[in-house]
Short mmCIF file of C-alpha atoms in Angstrom, two decimals:
data_model
loop_
_atom_site.label_atom_id
_atom_site.label_comp_id
_atom_site.label_asym_id
_atom_site.label_seq_id
_atom_site.Cartn_x
_atom_site.Cartn_y
_atom_site.Cartn_z
CA MET A 196 93.25 -62.53 324.89
CA SER A 197 91.45 -59.58 327.36
CA GLU A 198 89.07 -61.02 329.79
CA VAL A 199 86.23 -59.02 331.67
CA PRO A 200 86.79 -58.14 334.88
CA GLY A 201 86.49 -60.96 337.54
CA ALA A 202 86.08 -63.51 334.70
CA ASP A 203 87.70 -66.83 334.52
CA SER A 204 88.90 -68.37 331.71
CA SER A 205 85.90 -69.45 330.14
CA GLY A 206 84.93 -65.51 330.05
CA THR A 207 82.07 -66.02 332.91
CA ALA A 208 81.59 -63.46 334.66
CA GLU A 209 82.03 -64.86 338.69
CA SER A 210 79.45 -62.48 340.05
CA ALA A 211 77.39 -63.74 337.71
CA SER A 212 75.24 -66.65 337.84
CA PRO A 213 75.52 -68.55 334.86
CA VAL A 214 72.42 -67.84 332.14
CA ARG A 215 70.04 -70.30 331.18
CA VAL A 216 70.07 -70.50 327.47
CA GLY A 217 66.94 -72.12 325.71
CA VAL A 218 67.30 -73.64 322.04
CA LEU A 219 64.26 -74.32 320.65
CA SER A 220 64.85 -76.67 317.65
CA PHE A 221 62.80 -79.83 317.23
CA HIS A 222 65.69 -81.23 314.51
CA ASN A 223 68.79 -82.22 314.70
CA SER A 224 70.66 -79.66 313.10
CA LYS A 225 74.06 -79.13 312.86
CA GLU A 226 73.15 -75.39 313.62
CA THR A 227 71.82 -75.84 316.54
CA LYS A 228 74.22 -78.25 317.94
CA ALA A 229 76.78 -76.00 317.55
CA ILE A 230 75.10 -73.18 319.46
CA LEU A 231 74.31 -75.42 322.42
CA ASN A 232 77.81 -76.61 322.38
CA ALA A 233 78.71 -72.59 322.15
CA VAL A 234 76.47 -72.23 325.08
CA ARG A 235 78.44 -74.33 327.33
CA ALA A 236 81.60 -73.50 326.17
CA LEU A 237 81.03 -69.78 327.08
CA GLY A 238 80.22 -70.81 330.64
CA HIS A 239 76.61 -70.88 330.51
CA GLU A 240 73.84 -73.27 330.59
CA PRO A 241 72.08 -74.47 327.49
CA VAL A 242 69.26 -76.49 327.29
CA TRP A 243 67.92 -78.01 324.38
CA LEU A 244 64.08 -77.62 324.31
CA ARG A 245 62.75 -80.38 321.83
CA GLU A 246 59.43 -82.19 321.59
CA GLU A 247 60.35 -84.69 324.11
CA ASN A 248 61.06 -82.88 327.02
CA THR A 249 59.58 -79.55 326.84
CA ARG A 250 55.87 -78.44 328.31
CA SER A 251 54.25 -75.33 329.35
CA TRP A 252 51.28 -74.58 331.65
CA ILE A 253 48.96 -71.78 333.15
CA GLU A 254 48.45 -72.20 337.02
CA ALA A 255 46.92 -69.27 339.15
CA GLY A 256 47.63 -66.87 337.12
CA ASP A 257 51.55 -67.78 336.45
CA LEU A 258 53.14 -69.18 332.94
CA ARG A 259 55.30 -71.82 333.59
CA PHE A 260 57.96 -73.78 331.48
CA ASP A 261 59.74 -76.91 332.09
CA PRO A 262 62.32 -76.93 331.76
CA ASP A 263 62.38 -73.10 332.78
CA VAL A 264 65.16 -70.98 330.95
CA ASP A 265 66.11 -67.25 331.11
CA VAL A 266 66.26 -66.70 327.48
CA VAL A 267 65.19 -68.65 323.84
CA ALA A 268 67.07 -68.41 320.83
CA ASN A 269 64.27 -69.58 317.95
CA ARG A 270 65.32 -71.83 315.76
CA LEU A 271 62.21 -73.48 314.44
CA LEU A 272 62.56 -74.41 310.82
CA MET A 273 59.10 -72.90 309.91
CA THR A 274 59.48 -73.84 306.05
CA LYS A 275 60.08 -77.61 306.77
CA ALA A 276 57.25 -77.73 309.85
CA ALA A 277 54.58 -80.09 309.38
CA GLN A 278 52.29 -77.58 311.13
CA PRO A 279 54.19 -74.32 311.42
CA LEU A 280 51.39 -72.42 313.03
CA ASP A 281 51.51 -75.10 315.90
CA ASP A 282 55.18 -74.17 316.10
CA ILE A 283 54.83 -71.02 316.18
CA GLY A 284 52.39 -70.94 319.09
CA ILE A 285 54.90 -72.21 321.48
CA ALA A 286 57.36 -69.58 320.14
CA THR A 287 54.67 -67.46 321.26
CA GLY A 288 54.58 -69.38 325.12
CA TYR A 289 57.52 -68.21 325.28
CA ALA A 290 57.93 -65.00 324.13
CA ALA A 291 55.17 -63.90 326.73
CA SER A 292 57.53 -63.84 329.70
CA ARG A 293 61.01 -64.69 327.74
CA PRO A 294 63.48 -62.63 325.92
CA VAL A 295 63.00 -64.76 322.70
CA LEU A 296 65.75 -64.67 319.57
CA ASN A 297 63.76 -63.89 316.56
CA PRO A 298 60.50 -64.00 318.05
CA PRO A 299 57.48 -65.19 316.70
CA ALA A 300 56.20 -62.29 315.38
CA VAL A 301 59.31 -61.43 313.39
CA VAL A 302 60.19 -64.90 312.34
CA VAL A 303 56.06 -64.40 310.36
CA ARG A 304 57.31 -61.01 308.95
CA ALA A 305 60.07 -62.38 307.37
CA LEU A 306 58.80 -65.89 306.41
CA HIS A 307 56.81 -65.23 303.78
CA LYS A 308 59.23 -63.96 300.62
CA TYR A 309 57.08 -61.52 298.98
CA GLY A 310 55.95 -60.36 302.44
CA ALA A 311 58.96 -59.82 303.48
CA ALA A 312 60.20 -57.92 300.12
CA ALA A 313 57.64 -55.56 300.28
CA THR A 314 58.83 -54.87 303.77
CA LEU A 315 62.48 -54.02 302.87
CA THR A 316 61.11 -51.78 299.59
CA ALA A 317 59.00 -49.64 302.11
CA ALA A 318 62.52 -49.87 304.44
CA GLY A 319 64.43 -47.96 301.49
CA ILE A 320 66.54 -51.82 300.94
CA ARG A 321 66.51 -52.38 297.10
CA VAL A 322 65.62 -55.64 296.36
CA PRO A 323 64.68 -57.12 292.84
CA ASP A 324 61.13 -56.49 291.04
CA ALA A 325 58.64 -59.40 291.76
CA TYR A 326 55.00 -59.75 291.28
CA ILE A 327 52.47 -61.88 293.37
CA ALA A 328 48.89 -62.93 292.64
CA PHE A 329 46.40 -65.73 293.37
CA SER A 330 44.68 -67.01 290.61
CA ASN A 331 45.67 -68.45 287.12
CA ARG A 332 44.34 -65.95 285.27
CA THR A 333 45.29 -63.01 287.18
CA ILE A 334 49.13 -64.03 287.46
CA ASN A 335 49.98 -64.67 283.78
CA GLU A 336 47.69 -61.76 282.52
CA GLY A 337 48.42 -59.09 285.47
CA ASN A 338 52.34 -59.60 285.36
CA ARG A 339 53.87 -56.44 285.67
CA LEU A 340 57.48 -57.33 285.14
CA THR A 341 59.55 -55.84 282.37
CA SER A 342 62.84 -58.13 282.60
CA GLU A 343 63.20 -60.65 279.79
CA LYS A 344 63.84 -63.52 282.30
CA ALA A 345 61.98 -63.93 285.85
CA VAL A 346 61.92 -66.49 288.50
CA HIS A 347 58.85 -68.50 289.38
CA LYS A 348 59.41 -69.19 292.98
CA SER A 349 57.54 -70.55 296.22
CA ALA A 350 56.45 -68.01 298.50
CA ILE A 351 57.59 -70.01 301.84
CA GLY A 352 60.14 -73.07 300.85
CA THR A 353 63.65 -72.91 301.46
CA ASN A 354 66.99 -74.06 299.51
CA GLY A 355 66.11 -73.00 296.45
CA ASP A 356 63.22 -75.93 296.10
CA ARG A 357 61.65 -76.15 292.69
CA MET A 358 62.41 -72.43 291.91
CA ALA A 359 62.71 -72.32 287.92
CA VAL A 360 63.74 -69.55 285.30
CA ILE A 361 61.13 -68.64 283.26
CA ASP A 362 60.87 -66.25 280.26
CA ALA A 363 58.22 -63.29 280.34
CA GLY A 364 55.82 -64.97 277.98
CA ASP A 365 55.59 -68.12 280.04
CA VAL A 366 52.63 -69.73 281.66
CA VAL A 367 52.69 -70.08 285.50
CA ALA A 368 50.14 -71.36 288.09
CA PRO A 369 50.05 -69.43 291.27
CA HIS A 370 50.85 -72.31 293.61
CA ILE A 371 54.01 -74.14 294.16
CA ALA A 372 53.72 -77.61 295.69
CA ARG A 373 49.97 -75.94 296.94
CA ARG A 374 52.38 -73.11 298.72
CA ARG A 375 51.65 -69.73 297.11
CA ALA A 376 54.34 -68.87 294.35
CA PHE A 377 55.26 -65.56 292.98
CA ILE A 378 57.87 -63.72 289.65
CA GLN A 379 60.98 -62.26 291.30
CA GLU A 380 62.65 -60.12 288.26
CA PHE A 381 65.97 -62.41 287.83
CA ILE A 382 69.14 -60.26 288.08
CA ASP A 383 71.47 -61.22 285.30
CA THR A 384 74.72 -59.95 286.42
CA GLY A 385 76.57 -60.97 283.50
CA ALA A 386 79.23 -63.29 285.04
CA GLU A 387 80.21 -66.55 283.34
CA ARG A 388 79.21 -68.72 286.10
CA PRO A 389 76.28 -67.37 288.29
CA PHE A 390 76.80 -66.49 291.42
CA ASP A 391 75.47 -64.30 294.53
CA VAL A 392 76.74 -63.31 297.85
CA ARG A 393 75.17 -65.13 301.77
CA ALA A 394 76.21 -62.33 304.65
CA TYR A 395 75.22 -63.67 308.13
CA VAL A 396 74.18 -60.91 310.46
CA VAL A 397 74.05 -61.70 314.14
CA GLY A 398 73.14 -58.63 316.19
CA ASP A 399 74.66 -55.08 314.77
CA ARG A 400 77.40 -56.81 312.51
CA VAL A 401 78.02 -59.04 310.01
CA VAL A 402 80.00 -61.97 310.96
CA GLY A 403 80.84 -63.35 307.50
CA ALA A 404 80.59 -63.60 304.20
CA MET A 405 80.89 -65.69 301.27
CA LYS A 406 80.15 -65.61 297.29
CA ARG A 407 78.29 -69.64 296.27
CA TYR A 408 78.66 -70.15 292.56
CA ALA A 409 76.70 -72.66 291.11
CA PRO A 410 77.49 -75.63 290.07
CA SER A 411 77.62 -76.85 286.02
CA ASP A 412 74.52 -76.73 284.31
CA GLU A 413 72.86 -75.60 287.44
CA TRP A 414 71.61 -71.43 287.87
CA ARG A 415 71.17 -72.04 291.70
CA THR A 416 73.87 -71.15 294.25
CA ASN A 417 72.13 -72.91 297.12
CA VAL A 418 75.07 -75.56 298.75
CA ALA A 419 72.01 -77.67 299.19
CA VAL A 420 72.14 -78.08 295.22
CA GLY A 421 75.82 -78.72 295.39
CA GLY A 422 77.00 -74.84 294.84
CA GLU A 423 80.81 -73.95 295.89
CA VAL A 424 81.27 -71.56 298.39
CA GLU A 425 84.38 -68.79 298.59
CA ASP A 426 85.27 -66.79 301.48
CA PHE A 427 84.11 -62.75 300.85
CA THR A 428 84.03 -61.52 304.32
CA ASP A 429 87.13 -59.18 303.36
CA ASP A 430 86.06 -58.36 299.79
CA LEU A 431 82.06 -57.42 300.73
CA PRO A 432 81.39 -53.84 299.74
CA GLU A 433 80.47 -51.63 302.45
CA GLU A 434 77.29 -50.81 300.53
CA ALA A 435 76.73 -54.51 300.68
CA ALA A 436 77.50 -55.27 304.43
CA ARG A 437 74.99 -51.82 305.01
CA PHE A 438 72.38 -53.60 302.97
CA ALA A 439 72.45 -57.10 305.24
CA ARG A 440 72.44 -55.21 308.58
CA GLU A 441 69.60 -53.06 307.41
CA ALA A 442 67.67 -56.05 305.69
CA ALA A 443 67.52 -58.00 309.29
CA ASP A 444 67.27 -54.55 310.88
CA ALA A 445 63.90 -53.86 309.10
CA LEU A 446 62.46 -57.15 309.65
CA ASP A 447 63.43 -56.57 313.25
CA LEU A 448 65.53 -60.38 312.64
CA ASP A 449 68.83 -61.19 314.94
CA TYR A 450 70.48 -63.29 313.28
CA ALA A 451 69.72 -63.64 309.52
CA GLY A 452 71.12 -64.90 306.70
CA VAL A 453 70.52 -62.22 303.81
CA ASP A 454 71.21 -62.73 300.25
CA LEU A 455 72.57 -60.58 297.63
CA LEU A 456 73.62 -59.66 294.58
CA CYS A 457 74.97 -56.63 292.32
CA ARG A 458 74.59 -55.81 288.96
CA ASP A 459 76.02 -52.96 286.69
CA GLY A 460 77.01 -51.51 290.67
CA GLU A 461 74.75 -51.56 292.56
CA TRP A 462 73.80 -54.51 295.29
CA TYR A 463 69.87 -55.78 295.76
CA VAL A 464 68.76 -58.45 298.33
CA LEU A 465 67.69 -61.19 297.26
CA GLU A 466 66.37 -62.87 300.62
CA VAL A 467 67.04 -62.90 304.17
CA ASN A 468 66.84 -66.49 305.80
CA THR A 469 65.71 -66.66 309.65
CA THR A 470 67.27 -70.41 310.36
CA ALA A 471 70.19 -69.80 307.57
CA GLY A 472 72.37 -72.98 307.84
CA PHE A 473 75.92 -71.87 308.29
CA LYS A 474 78.06 -75.02 307.20
CA GLY A 475 78.45 -73.66 303.83
CA LEU A 476 79.52 -70.24 305.60
CA PHE A 477 82.18 -72.16 307.76
CA GLU A 478 83.52 -74.33 304.87
CA ALA A 479 84.16 -70.71 303.00
CA THR A 480 85.87 -68.24 305.99
CA GLY A 481 86.63 -70.44 308.72
CA VAL A 482 84.24 -68.41 310.66
CA SER A 483 81.03 -70.09 312.88
CA PRO A 484 78.37 -68.08 313.54
CA ALA A 485 77.07 -70.53 316.56
CA PRO A 486 79.44 -68.23 319.29
CA TYR A 487 78.21 -64.94 317.95
CA ILE A 488 74.29 -66.38 318.21
CA ALA A 489 75.00 -68.02 321.72
CA ALA A 490 76.84 -64.51 323.31
CA LEU A 491 73.80 -62.55 321.86
CA ALA A 492 71.43 -64.78 324.18
CA ILE A 493 73.58 -64.79 326.90
CA GLU A 494 73.73 -60.92 326.74
CA ARG A 495 69.83 -60.53 325.93
CA GLY A 496 68.91 -63.14 329.19
CA GLY A 497 71.30 -60.80 331.90
CA GLY A 498 74.92 -62.49 331.34
CA ARG A 499 77.84 -61.60 330.14
CA VAL A 500 80.87 -62.89 327.98
CA ASP A 501 84.21 -62.12 326.86
CA PRO A 502 83.84 -61.31 323.02
CA ASP A 503 87.43 -62.26 322.97
CA ARG A 504 86.43 -66.24 323.96
CA VAL A 505 83.44 -65.87 321.26
CA ALA A 506 86.03 -65.26 318.41
CA SER A 507 88.17 -67.48 319.63
CA LEU A 508 85.49 -70.04 319.57
CA ALA A 509 84.30 -69.27 316.09
CA ALA A 510 87.23 -70.75 314.73
CA VAL A 511 85.64 -73.74 315.51
CA LEU A 512 82.18 -75.42 314.31
CA ASP A 513 81.68 -77.76 317.43
CA ASP A 514 78.58 -80.26 315.63
CA SER A 515 78.82 -82.61 318.00
CA VAL A 516 76.09 -83.89 319.84
CA PRO A 517 75.72 -81.86 322.84
CA GLU A 518 75.47 -83.19 326.86
CA CYS A 519 71.96 -81.53 326.72
CA LYS A 520 70.02 -83.43 324.27
CA PRO A 521 67.25 -84.97 325.63
CA SER A 522 66.58 -88.76 325.36
CA LEU A 523 62.44 -89.54 324.45
CA ASP A 524 62.08 -92.12 327.07
CA PRO A 525 64.46 -93.20 330.00
CA GLU A 526 66.27 -96.18 329.21
CA PRO A 527 64.78 -99.47 331.75
CA GLU A 528 67.53 -100.42 334.23
CA ALA A 529 66.63 -103.60 333.31
CA SER A 530 65.65 -106.01 330.25
CA THR A 531 62.13 -105.70 329.63
CA THR A 532 59.79 -108.90 328.57
CA ILE A 533 57.43 -108.36 326.04
CA GLY A 534 55.29 -110.90 324.31
CA TYR A 535 55.41 -112.21 320.76
CA THR A 536 52.71 -110.07 320.17
CA GLU A 537 52.16 -107.06 322.28
CA ARG A 538 49.37 -104.55 322.70
CA VAL A 539 51.08 -101.20 320.94
CA THR A 540 49.94 -97.49 320.63
CA VAL A 541 51.52 -96.03 317.57
CA SER A 542 50.84 -92.03 316.86
CA ALA A 543 52.57 -89.39 314.43
CA GLY A 544 50.73 -86.77 316.04
CA GLN A 545 47.12 -86.36 314.92
CA ARG A 546 46.21 -89.61 316.41
CA ALA A 547 46.92 -92.53 318.73
CA ILE A 548 45.60 -95.76 318.40
CA GLU A 549 46.44 -98.98 319.91
CA VAL A 550 47.03 -102.28 317.58
CA ILE A 551 48.34 -105.60 317.83
CA GLY A 552 52.22 -105.82 317.02
CA LYS A 553 54.15 -108.89 316.08
CA SER A 554 57.50 -108.81 317.15
CA ASP A 555 60.05 -109.87 314.65
CA THR A 556 63.52 -109.96 315.52
CA GLY A 557 64.69 -110.84 312.55
CA ALA A 558 63.90 -107.10 310.74
CA ARG A 559 65.53 -104.71 310.72
CA ARG A 560 63.35 -102.41 311.06
CA THR A 561 59.53 -101.75 311.55
CA SER A 562 56.86 -101.45 309.42
CA ILE A 563 53.13 -100.05 309.67
CA ASP A 564 50.03 -101.14 307.56
CA LEU A 565 49.18 -98.27 305.11
CA ASP A 566 45.77 -97.55 306.69
CA VAL A 567 47.05 -97.62 310.02
CA ALA A 568 49.43 -94.77 308.79
CA ALA A 569 46.98 -92.82 307.35
CA GLU A 570 44.70 -93.06 310.78
CA ILE A 571 47.02 -91.35 313.03
CA GLY A 572 48.66 -89.13 310.06
CA ALA A 573 52.22 -89.97 309.23
CA GLY A 574 54.50 -87.85 307.30
CA PRO A 575 56.02 -86.42 305.72
CA ILE A 576 57.81 -88.96 303.61
CA VAL A 577 61.50 -88.80 304.97
CA ASP A 578 62.95 -91.33 302.22
CA THR A 579 62.41 -95.09 300.95
CA VAL A 580 63.68 -97.89 301.52
CA ARG A 581 64.07 -101.43 299.06
CA VAL A 582 62.85 -104.16 301.45
CA LYS A 583 62.73 -108.01 300.54
CA SER A 584 59.02 -109.06 301.08
CA GLY A 585 58.66 -112.56 302.68
CA SER A 586 54.93 -112.53 301.05
CA ARG A 587 56.04 -111.50 297.85
CA THR A 588 58.71 -111.53 294.68
CA GLY A 589 61.39 -109.33 294.88
CA ARG A 590 62.14 -106.40 296.17
CA GLN A 591 59.81 -103.47 296.77
CA LYS A 592 60.11 -100.29 297.62
CA ARG A 593 58.41 -98.48 300.46
CA PRO A 594 58.31 -94.78 301.91
CA LEU A 595 59.80 -94.12 305.63
CA VAL A 596 58.35 -92.09 308.02
CA GLU A 597 58.49 -91.32 311.62
CA ILE A 598 56.03 -92.52 314.61
CA ASP A 599 56.23 -92.58 317.59
CA LEU A 600 55.14 -96.17 319.46
CA LYS A 601 54.36 -97.11 322.61
CA ILE A 602 54.82 -100.40 325.11
CA GLY A 603 53.99 -100.82 327.78
CA ASN A 604 54.63 -97.32 329.47
CA ARG A 605 57.26 -96.09 326.82
CA TRP A 606 57.04 -93.96 324.73
CA ARG A 607 60.24 -94.80 321.63
CA THR A 608 60.27 -92.39 318.35
CA VAL A 609 61.07 -95.00 315.22
CA THR A 610 61.32 -94.63 311.31
CA ALA A 611 58.67 -96.98 310.19
CA SER A 612 58.23 -98.43 306.50
CA ILE A 613 54.83 -98.31 304.97
CA GLU A 614 53.52 -101.34 303.62
CA ASN A 615 49.98 -102.79 302.64
CA ARG A 616 49.72 -105.09 305.41
CA ASN A 617 45.91 -106.15 304.50
CA HIS A 618 46.84 -109.83 303.54
CA MET A 619 48.63 -110.10 306.91
CA THR A 620 47.24 -110.29 310.17
CA TYR A 621 49.29 -108.27 312.23
CA PRO A 622 49.09 -104.07 310.90
CA VAL A 623 52.28 -103.47 313.21
CA LEU A 624 55.49 -105.56 312.52
CA LEU A 625 58.33 -104.84 315.57
CA GLY A 626 61.71 -104.79 313.96
CA ARG A 627 64.90 -104.42 315.94
CA ASP A 628 65.28 -100.76 316.14
CA ILE A 629 62.20 -100.88 318.68
CA LEU A 630 62.92 -103.94 320.63
CA ASP A 631 66.47 -103.09 321.21
CA GLY A 632 66.32 -102.96 325.09
CA TYR A 633 63.73 -105.64 325.48
CA HIS A 634 63.57 -109.77 325.78
CA VAL A 635 60.63 -111.31 323.66
CA ASP A 636 58.83 -114.50 325.13
CA ILE A 637 57.98 -115.77 321.90
CA THR A 638 55.42 -118.10 324.06
CA ARG A 639 53.60 -115.15 325.19
CA ARG A 640 50.71 -113.75 323.10
CA GLU A 641 48.81 -110.78 323.29
CA ARG A 642 44.64 -112.03 323.58
CA GLU A 643 42.90 -110.33 320.37
CA GLU A 644 39.28 -108.96 321.25
#
């Protein structure tokens, strides 16, 4: 292994201070964890910028951040965010005074699939023919596509969600799940088993590529829908690799997953994904993009890394929970006593309201009333659960949402079930998921006003 002059075995130059690399990510993805762990393994300081610990303010003409960082890697999942414009604003604050990999203005340009295709077309990069219109009449009467089949897809989306293959004469809507949709030419490669190619670009290089095969009775190749993967890094033709690099460059992306397809010897760029996952890529190739992204961030922040060390780390996908993950609220030094009923504050982002909650150590999960959930703007639904109701026969299916709940001066985030509690005295039931660390005094009750 070659080393940078004056560097220790971790690849950090002794004469240089460690770079504080912030990864801006409000979710718990494997990719986020892997990038943070790679920063640490390269001898620098990772900082997970989450809702629990991140804040900023303007004071006497100075822009300040806590925690402060030297550089930011943007991993915000805009396609899944409840309030994407709010998240873009947060990333914009950092970009005003810090280097940001995949800065917000760039992500916005790449986020809209038709808009991104238009940018790639203007840059001379081959993409499938496409058509977009904004009313039921114009999208059906003005279709300019000549292919027999097309793909009806959301202009903003991920994991192939709700895409459908349509025939030339099919009637389609200008929206899918309240988001604008468009029609894209269906590229038929003639392959017995449909596949496309995902190339992962970091900086000016393709760090890995894979074929993604559609599962049986499915045309979509996304890993999220069960697609199988196969290493294609060494077999990736130079034209395809060049297209992938040029696509990322045309959109000014520092890292991206570029989806490609070949028909009759000509390569097309299907999509460019700003926060592409790489679990499937590692499964296929044995290469993790995380150390390459970490190295690019460190260098952008003024630090140095050993390329051999980066390549060595890329052979492992370390997605363990990093030490730098912040807690929502410090754990109490001693058990806190609360009453059988307690005044609590519940919030889900839109509003925070005070209600009386009842402690129930026999309930595994916290639950909230349907009206309370609506008032605080709880959602989206993250899952469902079947529970046995004490007041009704049989098992009830209830939606689950993440809420923030404050008891005393401590906030906790829990995944609560929603139920109609109008026939019950208390709108919130505090289960063991929130009562852990508290002592319940059943003789103490909150006075209701």
